PDB file of C-alpha atoms in Angstrom:
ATOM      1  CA  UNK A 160      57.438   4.811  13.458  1.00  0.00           C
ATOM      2  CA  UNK A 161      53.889   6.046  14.949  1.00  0.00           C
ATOM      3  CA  UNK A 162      52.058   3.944  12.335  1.00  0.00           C
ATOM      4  CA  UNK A 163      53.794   1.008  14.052  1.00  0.00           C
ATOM      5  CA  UNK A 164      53.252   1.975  16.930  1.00  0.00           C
ATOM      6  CA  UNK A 165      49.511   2.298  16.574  1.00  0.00           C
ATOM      7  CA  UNK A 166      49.793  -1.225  14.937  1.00  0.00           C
ATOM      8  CA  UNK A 167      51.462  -2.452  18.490  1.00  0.00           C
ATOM      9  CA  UNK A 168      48.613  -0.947  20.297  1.00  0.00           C
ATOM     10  CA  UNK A 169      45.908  -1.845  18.142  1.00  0.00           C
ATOM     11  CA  UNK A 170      46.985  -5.735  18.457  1.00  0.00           C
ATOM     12  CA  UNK A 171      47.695  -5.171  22.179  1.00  0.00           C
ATOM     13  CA  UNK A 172      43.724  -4.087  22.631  1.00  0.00           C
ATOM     14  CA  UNK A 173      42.489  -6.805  19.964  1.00  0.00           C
ATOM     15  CA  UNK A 174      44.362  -9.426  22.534  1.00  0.00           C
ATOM     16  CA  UNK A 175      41.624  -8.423  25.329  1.00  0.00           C
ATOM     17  CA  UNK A 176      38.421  -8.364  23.315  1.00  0.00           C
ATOM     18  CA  UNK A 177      36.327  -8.101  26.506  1.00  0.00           C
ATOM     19  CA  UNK A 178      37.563  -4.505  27.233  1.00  0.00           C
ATOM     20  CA  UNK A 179      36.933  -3.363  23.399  1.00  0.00           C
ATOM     21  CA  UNK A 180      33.854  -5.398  23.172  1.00  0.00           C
ATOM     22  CA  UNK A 181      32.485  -3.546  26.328  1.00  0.00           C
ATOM     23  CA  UNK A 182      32.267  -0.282  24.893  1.00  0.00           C
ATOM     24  CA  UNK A 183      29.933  -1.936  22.260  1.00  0.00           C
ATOM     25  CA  UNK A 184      27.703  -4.279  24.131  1.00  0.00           C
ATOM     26  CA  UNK A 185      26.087  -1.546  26.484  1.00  0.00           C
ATOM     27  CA  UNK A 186      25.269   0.971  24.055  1.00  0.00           C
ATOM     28  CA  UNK A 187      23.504  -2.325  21.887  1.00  0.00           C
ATOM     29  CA  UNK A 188      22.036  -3.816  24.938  1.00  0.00           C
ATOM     30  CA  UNK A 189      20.356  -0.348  24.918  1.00  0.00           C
ATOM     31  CA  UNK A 190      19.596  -0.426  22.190  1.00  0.00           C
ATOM     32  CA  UNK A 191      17.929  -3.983  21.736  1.00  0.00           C
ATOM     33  CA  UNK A 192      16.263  -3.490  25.377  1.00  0.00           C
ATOM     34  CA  UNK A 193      14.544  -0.314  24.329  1.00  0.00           C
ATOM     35  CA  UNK A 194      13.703  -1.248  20.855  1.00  0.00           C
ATOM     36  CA  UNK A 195      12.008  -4.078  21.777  1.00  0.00           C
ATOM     37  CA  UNK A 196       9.077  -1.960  23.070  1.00  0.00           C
ATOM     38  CA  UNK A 197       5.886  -1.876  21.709  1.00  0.00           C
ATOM     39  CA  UNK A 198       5.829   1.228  19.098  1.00  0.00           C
ATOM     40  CA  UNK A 199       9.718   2.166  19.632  1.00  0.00           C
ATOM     41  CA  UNK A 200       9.967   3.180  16.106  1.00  0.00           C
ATOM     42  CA  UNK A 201       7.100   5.924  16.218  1.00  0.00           C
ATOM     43  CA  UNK A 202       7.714   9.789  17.222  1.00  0.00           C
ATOM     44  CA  UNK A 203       6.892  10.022  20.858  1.00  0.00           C
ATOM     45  CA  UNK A 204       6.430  13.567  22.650  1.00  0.00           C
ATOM     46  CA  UNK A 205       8.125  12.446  25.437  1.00  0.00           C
ATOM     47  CA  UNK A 206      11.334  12.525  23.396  1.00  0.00           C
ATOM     48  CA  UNK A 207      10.654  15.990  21.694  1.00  0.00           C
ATOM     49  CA  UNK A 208       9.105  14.106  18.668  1.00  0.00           C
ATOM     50  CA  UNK A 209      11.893  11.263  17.963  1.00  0.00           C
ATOM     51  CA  UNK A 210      11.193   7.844  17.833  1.00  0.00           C
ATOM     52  CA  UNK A 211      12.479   5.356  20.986  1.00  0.00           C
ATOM     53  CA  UNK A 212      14.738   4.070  19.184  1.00  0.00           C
ATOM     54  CA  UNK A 213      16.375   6.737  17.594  1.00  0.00           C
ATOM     55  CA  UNK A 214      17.321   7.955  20.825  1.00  0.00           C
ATOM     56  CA  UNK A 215      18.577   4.942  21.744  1.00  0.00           C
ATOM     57  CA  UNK A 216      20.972   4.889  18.792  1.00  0.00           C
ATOM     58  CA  UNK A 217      21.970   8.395  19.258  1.00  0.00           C
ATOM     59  CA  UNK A 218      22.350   7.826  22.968  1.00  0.00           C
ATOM     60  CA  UNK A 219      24.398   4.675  22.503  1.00  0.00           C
ATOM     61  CA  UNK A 220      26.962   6.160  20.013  1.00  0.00           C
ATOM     62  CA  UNK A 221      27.513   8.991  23.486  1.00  0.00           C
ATOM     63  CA  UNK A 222      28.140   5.973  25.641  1.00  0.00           C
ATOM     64  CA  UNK A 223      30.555   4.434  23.533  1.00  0.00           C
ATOM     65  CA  UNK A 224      32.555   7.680  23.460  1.00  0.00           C
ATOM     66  CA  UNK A 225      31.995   7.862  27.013  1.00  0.00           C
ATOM     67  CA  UNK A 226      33.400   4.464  28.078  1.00  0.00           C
ATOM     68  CA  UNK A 227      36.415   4.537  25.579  1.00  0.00           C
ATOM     69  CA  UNK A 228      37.695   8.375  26.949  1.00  0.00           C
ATOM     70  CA  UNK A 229      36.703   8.012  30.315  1.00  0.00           C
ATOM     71  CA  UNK A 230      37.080   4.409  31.481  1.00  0.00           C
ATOM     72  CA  UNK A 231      39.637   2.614  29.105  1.00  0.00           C
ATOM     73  CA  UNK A 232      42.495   4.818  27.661  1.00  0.00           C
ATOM     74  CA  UNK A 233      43.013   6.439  30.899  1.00  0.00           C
ATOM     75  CA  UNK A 234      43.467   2.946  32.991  1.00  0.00           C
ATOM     76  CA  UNK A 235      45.605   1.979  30.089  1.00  0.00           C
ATOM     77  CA  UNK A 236      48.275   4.556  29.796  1.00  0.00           C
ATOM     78  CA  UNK A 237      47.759   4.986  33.709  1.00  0.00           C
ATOM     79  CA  UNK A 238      48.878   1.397  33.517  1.00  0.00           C
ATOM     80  CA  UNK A 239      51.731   1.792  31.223  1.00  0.00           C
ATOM     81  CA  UNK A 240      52.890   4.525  33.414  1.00  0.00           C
ATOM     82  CA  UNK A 241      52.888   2.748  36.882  1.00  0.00           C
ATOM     83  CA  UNK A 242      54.662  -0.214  35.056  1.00  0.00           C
ATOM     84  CA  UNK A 243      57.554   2.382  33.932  1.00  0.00           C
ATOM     85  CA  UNK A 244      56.819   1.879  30.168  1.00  0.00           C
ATOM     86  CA  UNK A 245      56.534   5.600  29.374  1.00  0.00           C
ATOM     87  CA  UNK A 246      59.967   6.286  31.596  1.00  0.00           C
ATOM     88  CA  UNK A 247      61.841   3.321  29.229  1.00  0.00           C
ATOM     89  CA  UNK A 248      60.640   4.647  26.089  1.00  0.00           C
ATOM     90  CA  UNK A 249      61.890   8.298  27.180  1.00  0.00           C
ATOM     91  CA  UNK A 250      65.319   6.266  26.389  1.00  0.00           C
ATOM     92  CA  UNK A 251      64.983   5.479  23.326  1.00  0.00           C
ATOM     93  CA  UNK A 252      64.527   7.019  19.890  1.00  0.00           C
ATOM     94  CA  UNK A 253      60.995   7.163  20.616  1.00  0.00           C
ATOM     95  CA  UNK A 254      59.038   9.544  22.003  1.00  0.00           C
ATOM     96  CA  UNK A 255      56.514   8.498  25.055  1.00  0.00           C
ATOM     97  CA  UNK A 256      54.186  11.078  23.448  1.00  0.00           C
ATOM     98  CA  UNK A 257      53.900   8.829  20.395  1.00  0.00           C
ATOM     99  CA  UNK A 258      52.281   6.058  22.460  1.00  0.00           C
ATOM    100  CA  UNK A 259      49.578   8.972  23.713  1.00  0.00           C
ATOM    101  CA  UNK A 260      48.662   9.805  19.818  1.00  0.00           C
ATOM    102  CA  UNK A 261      48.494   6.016  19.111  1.00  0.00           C
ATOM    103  CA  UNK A 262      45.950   6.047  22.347  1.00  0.00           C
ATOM    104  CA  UNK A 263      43.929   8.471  20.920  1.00  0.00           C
ATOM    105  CA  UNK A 264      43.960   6.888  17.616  1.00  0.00           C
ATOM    106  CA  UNK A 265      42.645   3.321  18.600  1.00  0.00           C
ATOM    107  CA  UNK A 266      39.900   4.591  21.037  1.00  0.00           C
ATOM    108  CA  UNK A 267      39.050   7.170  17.906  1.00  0.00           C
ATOM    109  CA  UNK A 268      39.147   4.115  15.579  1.00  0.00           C
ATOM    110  CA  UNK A 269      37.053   2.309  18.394  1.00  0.00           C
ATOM    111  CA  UNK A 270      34.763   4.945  18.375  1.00  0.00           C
ATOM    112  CA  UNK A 271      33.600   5.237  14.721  1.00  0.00           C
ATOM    113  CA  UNK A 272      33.289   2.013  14.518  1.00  0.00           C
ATOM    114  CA  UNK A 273      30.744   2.220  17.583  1.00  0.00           C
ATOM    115  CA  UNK A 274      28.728   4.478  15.355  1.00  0.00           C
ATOM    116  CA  UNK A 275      28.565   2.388  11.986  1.00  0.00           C
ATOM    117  CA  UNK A 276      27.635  -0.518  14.122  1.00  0.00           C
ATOM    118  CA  UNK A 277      24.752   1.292  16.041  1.00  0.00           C
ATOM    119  CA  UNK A 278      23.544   3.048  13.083  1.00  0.00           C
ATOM    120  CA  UNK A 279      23.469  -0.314  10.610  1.00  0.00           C
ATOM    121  CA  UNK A 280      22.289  -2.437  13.685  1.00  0.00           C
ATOM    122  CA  UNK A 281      19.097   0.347  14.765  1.00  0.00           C
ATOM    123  CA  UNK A 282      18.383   0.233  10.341  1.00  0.00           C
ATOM    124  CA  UNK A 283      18.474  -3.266   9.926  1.00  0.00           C
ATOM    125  CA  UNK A 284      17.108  -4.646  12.760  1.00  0.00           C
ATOM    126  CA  UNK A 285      14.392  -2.090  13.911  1.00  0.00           C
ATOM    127  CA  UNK A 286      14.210  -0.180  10.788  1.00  0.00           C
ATOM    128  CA  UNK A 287      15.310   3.385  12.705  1.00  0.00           C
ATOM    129  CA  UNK A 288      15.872   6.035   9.542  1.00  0.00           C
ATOM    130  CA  UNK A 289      19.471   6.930   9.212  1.00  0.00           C
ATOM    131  CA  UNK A 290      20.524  10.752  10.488  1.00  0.00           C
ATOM    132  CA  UNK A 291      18.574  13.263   8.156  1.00  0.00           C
ATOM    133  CA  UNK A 292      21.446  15.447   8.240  1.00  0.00           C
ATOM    134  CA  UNK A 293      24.239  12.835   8.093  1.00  0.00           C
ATOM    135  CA  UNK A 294      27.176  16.082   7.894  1.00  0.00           C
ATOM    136  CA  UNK A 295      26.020  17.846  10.981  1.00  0.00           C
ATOM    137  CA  UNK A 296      25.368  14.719  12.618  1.00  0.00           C
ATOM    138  CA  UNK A 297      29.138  13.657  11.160  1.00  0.00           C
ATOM    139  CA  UNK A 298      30.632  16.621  13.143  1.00  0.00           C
ATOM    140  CA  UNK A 299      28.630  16.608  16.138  1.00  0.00           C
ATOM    141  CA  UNK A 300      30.032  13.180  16.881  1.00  0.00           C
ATOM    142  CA  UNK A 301      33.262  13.980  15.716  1.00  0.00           C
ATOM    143  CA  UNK A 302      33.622  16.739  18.127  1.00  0.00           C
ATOM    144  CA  UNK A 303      31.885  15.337  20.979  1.00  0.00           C
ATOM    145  CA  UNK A 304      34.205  11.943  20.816  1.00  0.00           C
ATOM    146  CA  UNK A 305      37.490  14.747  20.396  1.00  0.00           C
ATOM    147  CA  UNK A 306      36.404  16.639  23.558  1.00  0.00           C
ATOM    148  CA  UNK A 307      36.076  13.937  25.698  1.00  0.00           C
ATOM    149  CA  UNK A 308      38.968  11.762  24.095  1.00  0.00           C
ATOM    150  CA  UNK A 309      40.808  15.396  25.477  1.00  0.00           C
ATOM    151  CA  UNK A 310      39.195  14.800  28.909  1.00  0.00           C
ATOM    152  CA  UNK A 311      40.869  11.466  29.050  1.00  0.00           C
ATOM    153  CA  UNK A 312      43.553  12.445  28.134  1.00  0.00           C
ATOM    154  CA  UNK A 313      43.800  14.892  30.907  1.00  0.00           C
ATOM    155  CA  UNK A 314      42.421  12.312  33.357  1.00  0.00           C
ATOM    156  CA  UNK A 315      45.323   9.794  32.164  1.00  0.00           C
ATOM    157  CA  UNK A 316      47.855  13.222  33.151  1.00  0.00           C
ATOM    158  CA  UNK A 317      47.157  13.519  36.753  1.00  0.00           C
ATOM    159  CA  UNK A 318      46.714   9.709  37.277  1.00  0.00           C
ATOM    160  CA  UNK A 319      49.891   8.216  38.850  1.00  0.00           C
ATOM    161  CA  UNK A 320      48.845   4.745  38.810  1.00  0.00           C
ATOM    162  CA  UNK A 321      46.161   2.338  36.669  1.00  0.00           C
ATOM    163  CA  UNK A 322      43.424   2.332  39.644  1.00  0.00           C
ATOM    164  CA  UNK A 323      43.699   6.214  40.318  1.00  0.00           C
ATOM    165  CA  UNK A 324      42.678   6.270  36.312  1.00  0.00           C
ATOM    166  CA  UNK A 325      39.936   3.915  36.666  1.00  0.00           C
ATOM    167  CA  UNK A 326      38.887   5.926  39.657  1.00  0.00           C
ATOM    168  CA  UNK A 327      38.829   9.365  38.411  1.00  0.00           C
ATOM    169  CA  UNK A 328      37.524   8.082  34.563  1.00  0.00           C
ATOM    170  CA  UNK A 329      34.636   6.276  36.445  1.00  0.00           C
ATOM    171  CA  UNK A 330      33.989   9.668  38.587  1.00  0.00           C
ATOM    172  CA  UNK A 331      33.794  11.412  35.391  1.00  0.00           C
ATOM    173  CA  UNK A 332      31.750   8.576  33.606  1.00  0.00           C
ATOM    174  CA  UNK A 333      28.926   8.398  35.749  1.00  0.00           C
ATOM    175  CA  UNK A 334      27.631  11.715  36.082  1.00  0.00           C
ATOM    176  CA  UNK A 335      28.432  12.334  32.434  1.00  0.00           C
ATOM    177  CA  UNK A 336      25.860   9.551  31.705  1.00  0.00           C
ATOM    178  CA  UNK A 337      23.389  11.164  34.191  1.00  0.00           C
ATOM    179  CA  UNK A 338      24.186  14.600  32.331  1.00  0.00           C
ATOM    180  CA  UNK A 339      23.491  12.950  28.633  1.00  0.00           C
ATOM    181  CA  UNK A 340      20.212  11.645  29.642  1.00  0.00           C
ATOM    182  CA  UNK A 341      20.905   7.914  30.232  1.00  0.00           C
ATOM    183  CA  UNK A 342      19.321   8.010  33.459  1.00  0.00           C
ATOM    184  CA  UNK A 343      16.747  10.188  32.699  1.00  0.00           C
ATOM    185  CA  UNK A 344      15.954  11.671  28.906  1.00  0.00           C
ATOM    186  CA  UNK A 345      16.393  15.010  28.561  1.00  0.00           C
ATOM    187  CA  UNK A 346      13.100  15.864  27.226  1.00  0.00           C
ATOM    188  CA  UNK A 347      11.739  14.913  30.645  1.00  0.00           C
ATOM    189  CA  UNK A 348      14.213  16.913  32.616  1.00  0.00           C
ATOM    190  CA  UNK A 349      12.743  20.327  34.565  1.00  0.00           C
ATOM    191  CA  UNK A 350      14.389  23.382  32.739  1.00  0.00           C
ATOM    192  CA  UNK A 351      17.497  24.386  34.956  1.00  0.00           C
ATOM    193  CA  UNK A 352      18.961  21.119  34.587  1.00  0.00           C
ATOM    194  CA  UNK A 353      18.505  20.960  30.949  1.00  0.00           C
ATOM    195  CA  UNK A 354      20.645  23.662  30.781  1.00  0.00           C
ATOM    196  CA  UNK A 355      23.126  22.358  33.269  1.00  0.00           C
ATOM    197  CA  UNK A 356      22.889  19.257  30.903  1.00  0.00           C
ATOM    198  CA  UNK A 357      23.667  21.534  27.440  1.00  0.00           C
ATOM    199  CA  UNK A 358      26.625  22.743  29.389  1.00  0.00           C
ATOM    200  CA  UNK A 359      28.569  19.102  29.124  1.00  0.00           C
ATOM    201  CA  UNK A 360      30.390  17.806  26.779  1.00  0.00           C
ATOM    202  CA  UNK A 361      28.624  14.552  26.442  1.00  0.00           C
ATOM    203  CA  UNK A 362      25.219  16.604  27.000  1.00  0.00           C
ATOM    204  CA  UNK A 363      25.640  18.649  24.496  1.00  0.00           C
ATOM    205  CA  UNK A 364      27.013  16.155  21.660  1.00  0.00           C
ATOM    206  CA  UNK A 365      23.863  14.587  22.544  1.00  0.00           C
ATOM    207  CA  UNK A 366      21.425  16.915  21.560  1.00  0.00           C
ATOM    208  CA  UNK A 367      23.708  18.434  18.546  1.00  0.00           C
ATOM    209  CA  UNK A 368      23.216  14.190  17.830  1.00  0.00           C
ATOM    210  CA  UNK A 369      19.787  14.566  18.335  1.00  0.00           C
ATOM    211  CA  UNK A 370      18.981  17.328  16.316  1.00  0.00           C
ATOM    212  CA  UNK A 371      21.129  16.327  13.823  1.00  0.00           C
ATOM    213  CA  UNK A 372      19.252  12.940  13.491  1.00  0.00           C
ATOM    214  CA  UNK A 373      15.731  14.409  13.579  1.00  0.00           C
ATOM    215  CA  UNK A 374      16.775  17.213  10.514  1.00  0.00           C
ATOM    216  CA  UNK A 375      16.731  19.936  12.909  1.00  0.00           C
ATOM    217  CA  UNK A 376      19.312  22.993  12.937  1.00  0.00           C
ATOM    218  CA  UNK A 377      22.273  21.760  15.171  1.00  0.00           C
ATOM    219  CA  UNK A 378      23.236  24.735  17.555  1.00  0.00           C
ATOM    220  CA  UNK A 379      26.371  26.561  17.094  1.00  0.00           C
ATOM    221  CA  UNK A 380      26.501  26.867  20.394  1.00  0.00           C
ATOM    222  CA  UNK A 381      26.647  23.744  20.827  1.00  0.00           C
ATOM    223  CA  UNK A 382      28.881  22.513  18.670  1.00  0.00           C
ATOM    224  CA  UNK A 383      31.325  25.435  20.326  1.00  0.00           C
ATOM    225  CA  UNK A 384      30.792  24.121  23.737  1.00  0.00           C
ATOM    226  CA  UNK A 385      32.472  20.574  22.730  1.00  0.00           C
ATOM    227  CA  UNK A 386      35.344  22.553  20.660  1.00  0.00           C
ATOM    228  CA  UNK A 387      36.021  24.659  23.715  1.00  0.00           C
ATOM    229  CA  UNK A 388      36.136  21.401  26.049  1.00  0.00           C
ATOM    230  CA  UNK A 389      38.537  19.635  23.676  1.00  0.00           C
ATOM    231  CA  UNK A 390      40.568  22.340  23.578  1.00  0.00           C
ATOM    232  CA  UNK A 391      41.182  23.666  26.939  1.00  0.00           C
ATOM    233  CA  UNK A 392      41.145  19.872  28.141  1.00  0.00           C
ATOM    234  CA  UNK A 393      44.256  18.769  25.170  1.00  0.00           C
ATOM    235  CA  UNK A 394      46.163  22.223  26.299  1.00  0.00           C
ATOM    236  CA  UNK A 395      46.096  21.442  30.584  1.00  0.00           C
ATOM    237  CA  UNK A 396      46.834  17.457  28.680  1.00  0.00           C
ATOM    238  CA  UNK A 397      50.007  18.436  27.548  1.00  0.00           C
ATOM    239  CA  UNK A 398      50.843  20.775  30.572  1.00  0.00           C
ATOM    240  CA  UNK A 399      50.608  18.458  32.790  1.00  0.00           C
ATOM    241  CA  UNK A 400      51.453  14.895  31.744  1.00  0.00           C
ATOM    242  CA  UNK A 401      54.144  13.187  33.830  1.00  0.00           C
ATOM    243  CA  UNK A 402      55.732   9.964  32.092  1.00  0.00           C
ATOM    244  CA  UNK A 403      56.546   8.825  35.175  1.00  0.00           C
TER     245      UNK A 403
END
């Protein structure tokens, strides 16, 4: 039953390729605008020794997880919600909660396919080197797109209606760019707010990313900060989600 389910929803988000596509075309706009620059694909200072485009890759893969958690499964299952689709399913055989884990499962889907793209676009076209330590670089995404697939998931909770979950996910979305380094790269940020910026989900994936990428020794501490946000974000999730 969840496997058709997810099959429902799957076809249901295939229908409106804009929204899907979206998550995609910023994080390769990025990717294409900043690779285009003279010398992208040479180790820069500026960017703790990592090529331009590099970051770009790794910082497109964050925004993709960033606009999936915090900007489209909440306004959808805020949506289903206002429309009384969770309270109609609650009478029937089944369970509302199966339409959440089918949620999760597209935007995951959505997600890793973000990353092959990015990472086969930034080799083919601008010749970035693939992740020198693909396994840490494998669970640093994996966690980072978890915690803040949680945080949507907690966002979709307390929203009672499709524009309160656009409105808190784009609260959420915003600063979380400014956090990852979108705005401004990390490497160039003054100290205290680098460590404000290690102490975010997004942030943090990030550099674990990063470092990852570059062959350096991903932090534990980092990887612990995105476990502890997926967590405590999937346990308040389940606390507090009203199906109608």
């Amino acid at each position: 039953m969840l496997g058709r389910i997810i099959a429902v929803e799957f076809r249901l988000r295939m229908r409106e390729l804009l929204t899907p596509l979206f998550a995609l075309a910023l994080p390769l706009a990025l990717l294409f605008g900043f690779g285009l620059v003279p010398d992208a694909d040479q180790p820069t200072d500026d960017l703790g020794g990592q090529a331009l485009t590099e970051y770009m890759a790794a910082l497109g893969v964050a925004v993709a997880f960033a606009i999936l958690a915090l900007m489209m499964m909440p306004g959808v299952l805020s949506d289903y919600r206002e429309k009384g689709v969770l309270r109609r399913m609650r009478a029937t055989p089944v369970k509302p909660s199966a339409l959440l884990v089918a949620q999760l499962v597209v935007n995951a889907g959505a997600g890793l396919v973000s990353v092959v793209t990015l990472l086969t676009v930034g080799t083919a076209v601008f010749g970035t080197a693939l992740p020198r330590d693909p396994a840490a670089f494998a669970a640093a995404a994996l966690l980072c797109l978890g915690a803040l697939l949680a945080i949507g998931a907690l966002v979709t909770a307390v929203s009672p209606s499709a524009r309160a979950g656009n409105a808190l996910g784009s609260l959420l979305f915003f600063p979380s760019l400014f956090f990852a380094g979108v705005y401004l790269p990390y490497d160039k940020m003054p100290g205290p707010l680098r460590r404000v910026c290690g102490f975010t989900p997004l942030g943090a994936g990030l550099r674990a990313m990063r470092d990852a990428w570059m062959g350096h020794d991903v932090r534990i501490s980092q990887l612990a900060i995105m476990a502890l946000y997926g967590l405590v974000a999937t346990v308040a999730a389940a606390r507090l989600f009203r199906w109608e």
